Amino acid sequence: MRMKKILLKTSLNLIAWILSFIVLIPFVVVIINSFKTDAEVNVLTLKLPEKWIFENYSVVFEKGNLAISFFNSTLYAVVSSFLLVVVVAFSAFVLARNTTKLNRFIYYFLVLGITLPLNYIPLMSVMKGLHLINSQFGIILLYTAMGIPISLFITYAFVNNIPKELDEAAVMDGCNAFSLFFRVIMPLLKPILVTVFVLNFMNVWNEFTAPLYLLNDVDKWPVTLAVYNFFGQFSAQWNLVSANIVLTSIPVLIVFLLAQKHIVGGLTSGSIKG
Amino acid sequence: MKLKKLYPWYFSSGAIILYMLFIVIPALVGIYYSFTDWNSYSSVKNFIGLENYKEIFVGDEVYLKYIKNTFVFTIFTSIAKTVLGLFIAILLVSGVKAAGFHRMVIFSPQVLSFLIVGLVFKSLLDPNYGFLNNTLHALGLDFLAKSWLGSLTWAMPSVMAVDTWKGMGYIMVLFVAGLLAVPKDYYEAAEIDGAGFFQKLFRITLPLLMPTITIATVLNITYGMRVFDIIYVLTNGGPGYATDVINTAVYSAFAKGYWGMGSALSSVLFVIMAIVSVFIIRIMTRNEVER
């Protein structure tokens, strides 16, 4: 009996390590090959490089147009996440508090966007009509709009957990709508708004489709498009492509490590109620 | 207390305006375009009624293939991610060592872009220099080595496997959260009654995890039906049309300048998802409705 238990424990641990290994190995292959010479990288293996070529990284940084695209991705991610937090906090507050028939309808209508697909071809002509095509401001607004449904969904649930008595007390103390929102509600919403910010930051940083359709100028491209374009030019040189992959994944991995709790908490919120 | 004054309607106007401008109006305009022959070769849009839809559903078989591929991709990746995610979650809460480490590792592909994951696996799965075939050759398993992304039979399973590799961590995290919420005394009581592993799994764990399973399925379906990036990067729909889904077909229609046709294809997806959404939103907001 005891023997059996030890055997079971060992095999469970072994399976866990095999799974982690399966997930890790592609990363390891990419990292190792990013330091190899052109000739050595012809065959991708787990063998360590004969000579470590650190220059691959500087080559990639220059030829890959990375400085400007890092700036662009950061700009799009930060500004759209900031706008999103503001817009969502205001609307979640009012929609959750004042539950008229109309407001309920608006809430469901907005949340419907979680599942609906974007139609990029007409989106292009709409954005053209608004003079927002091939524009940095345009894509920032688009990203804000794309983030609204899911962010509203998780923030709305959070507002519902703030007791309404607080509002009444604030009104007694002479608060109006704005001071109630900024002094009482906003501070209480802070944790969920941080989550909304971080999740949207990562989504925008990783997004690829919208700029593919909407941005023509190289100097407006985010990192994803820059990497894809680099791959088109250097697809035979996997050492350089690998270095590019590593470089452009670092920022998002750092955000993940720093904000792990918020990310996992945000992704699981709403999934276990019931 | 005057609710109107305390919760002014215009607080929600920012979200509504952005949502209307970038999501709703384009969808409606797209339905209008889908009845036209709008393309890059002529400056006039002619209204052609249902011609585009006729072409999709009874004209060229390839369009039905896109739709079928979309469903195949959605169904298989949904099942794979749910089963693997649940399996790993149960494994990690059953007391293995370094569970936190494993959880972080298995979740980590989720934070990378589909573009990056696509490029990584394009290199790993390359028939000539790729890591997978090299390893198979080195192990003497030459007969298993294949042109993974280039073969009509293996391209779709390979793409689905890569997608599962990336997505199963997210589903696992959902299940871990769900499992940790199951009261421990349920299991203790069951053990006293002499229940075995499978009895506990089917009588306690799975029934209590139903809300999580539902949400996971919802997420997997909405993701799968709209999939684009990973397929675009890995195979661009090829070889032939083996991995072409609705959204990759929309992009090729767009790139070729057939904008009316692209809008029609996109609208088909829109209608499918609108129908699915009604059920999904009901499930997701079920608790709030009851309250």
Tab-separated table of N, CA and C in Angstrom, chain A residues 5 20 29 34 37 41 60 62 68 79 93-95 101 144 167-169 187 197-198 239 244 262:
chain	number	residue	atom	x	y	z
A	5	LYS	N	1.682	4.029	-3.003
A	5	LYS	CA	1.484	5.464	-2.861
A	5	LYS	C	2.716	6.244	-3.320
A	20	SER	N	5.902	20.352	-18.224
A	20	SER	CA	6.663	21.603	-18.192
A	20	SER	C	7.751	21.589	-19.253
A	29	VAL	N	15.034	26.039	-27.428
A	29	VAL	CA	15.563	25.922	-28.793
A	29	VAL	C	15.764	27.305	-29.395
A	34	SER	N	19.422	31.514	-31.161
A	34	SER	CA	19.581	32.941	-31.413
A	34	SER	C	21.041	33.382	-31.276
A	37	THR	N	25.810	30.972	-35.466
A	37	THR	CA	26.171	31.598	-36.742
A	37	THR	C	25.170	31.162	-37.811
A	41	VAL	N	23.126	27.415	-37.814
A	41	VAL	CA	21.696	27.412	-37.547
A	41	VAL	C	20.914	26.709	-38.653
A	60	VAL	N	19.817	42.501	-35.235
A	60	VAL	CA	18.360	42.465	-35.261
A	60	VAL	C	17.765	43.802	-34.840
A	62	GLU	N	18.930	46.749	-35.137
A	62	GLU	CA	19.036	47.770	-36.183
A	62	GLU	C	18.169	47.435	-37.388
A	68	ILE	N	11.886	51.977	-33.108
A	68	ILE	CA	10.647	52.714	-33.354
A	68	ILE	C	9.412	51.855	-33.047
A	79	VAL	N	-1.475	54.137	-23.877
A	79	VAL	CA	-2.531	55.142	-24.040
A	79	VAL	C	-3.900	54.475	-24.140
A	93	PHE	N	-19.712	51.982	-13.498
A	93	PHE	CA	-20.303	52.590	-12.298
A	93	PHE	C	-21.776	52.924	-12.533
A	94	VAL	N	-22.047	53.658	-13.588
A	94	VAL	CA	-23.425	54.094	-13.825
A	94	VAL	C	-24.320	52.929	-14.227
A	95	LEU	N	-23.821	52.049	-15.100
A	95	LEU	CA	-24.662	50.951	-15.585
A	95	LEU	C	-24.995	49.971	-14.470
A	101	LYS	N	-34.195	49.728	-17.236
A	101	LYS	CA	-34.300	48.795	-18.368
A	101	LYS	C	-33.304	49.166	-19.457
A	144	THR	N	-8.955	50.738	-27.736
A	144	THR	CA	-9.796	51.046	-26.574
A	144	THR	C	-11.177	50.427	-26.766
A	167	ASP	N	-22.755	54.924	-1.258
A	167	ASP	CA	-23.213	56.051	-2.070
A	167	ASP	C	-24.114	56.955	-1.236
A	168	GLU	N	-25.034	56.287	-0.505
A	168	GLU	CA	-25.983	57.061	0.293
A	168	GLU	C	-25.256	57.904	1.339
A	169	ALA	N	-24.286	57.266	1.997
A	169	ALA	CA	-23.508	57.992	3.007
A	169	ALA	C	-22.783	59.177	2.390
A	187	PRO	N	-11.327	54.877	-5.893
A	187	PRO	CA	-10.333	54.211	-5.038
A	187	PRO	C	-10.678	52.755	-4.764
A	197	PHE	N	-6.116	47.312	-16.882
A	197	PHE	CA	-4.989	47.969	-17.543
A	197	PHE	C	-3.966	46.933	-18.011
A	198	VAL	N	-3.586	46.048	-17.099
A	198	VAL	CA	-2.528	45.086	-17.431
A	198	VAL	C	-2.972	44.132	-18.542
A	239	ASN	N	18.787	32.166	-36.935
A	239	ASN	CA	19.480	32.763	-35.796
A	239	ASN	C	18.982	34.184	-35.553
A	244	ASN	N	15.312	37.981	-32.745
A	244	ASN	CA	14.200	38.932	-32.795
A	244	ASN	C	13.049	38.474	-31.895
A	262	HIS	N	-2.337	39.879	-10.992
A	262	HIS	CA	-3.418	40.610	-11.634
A	262	HIS	C	-3.900	39.885	-12.875
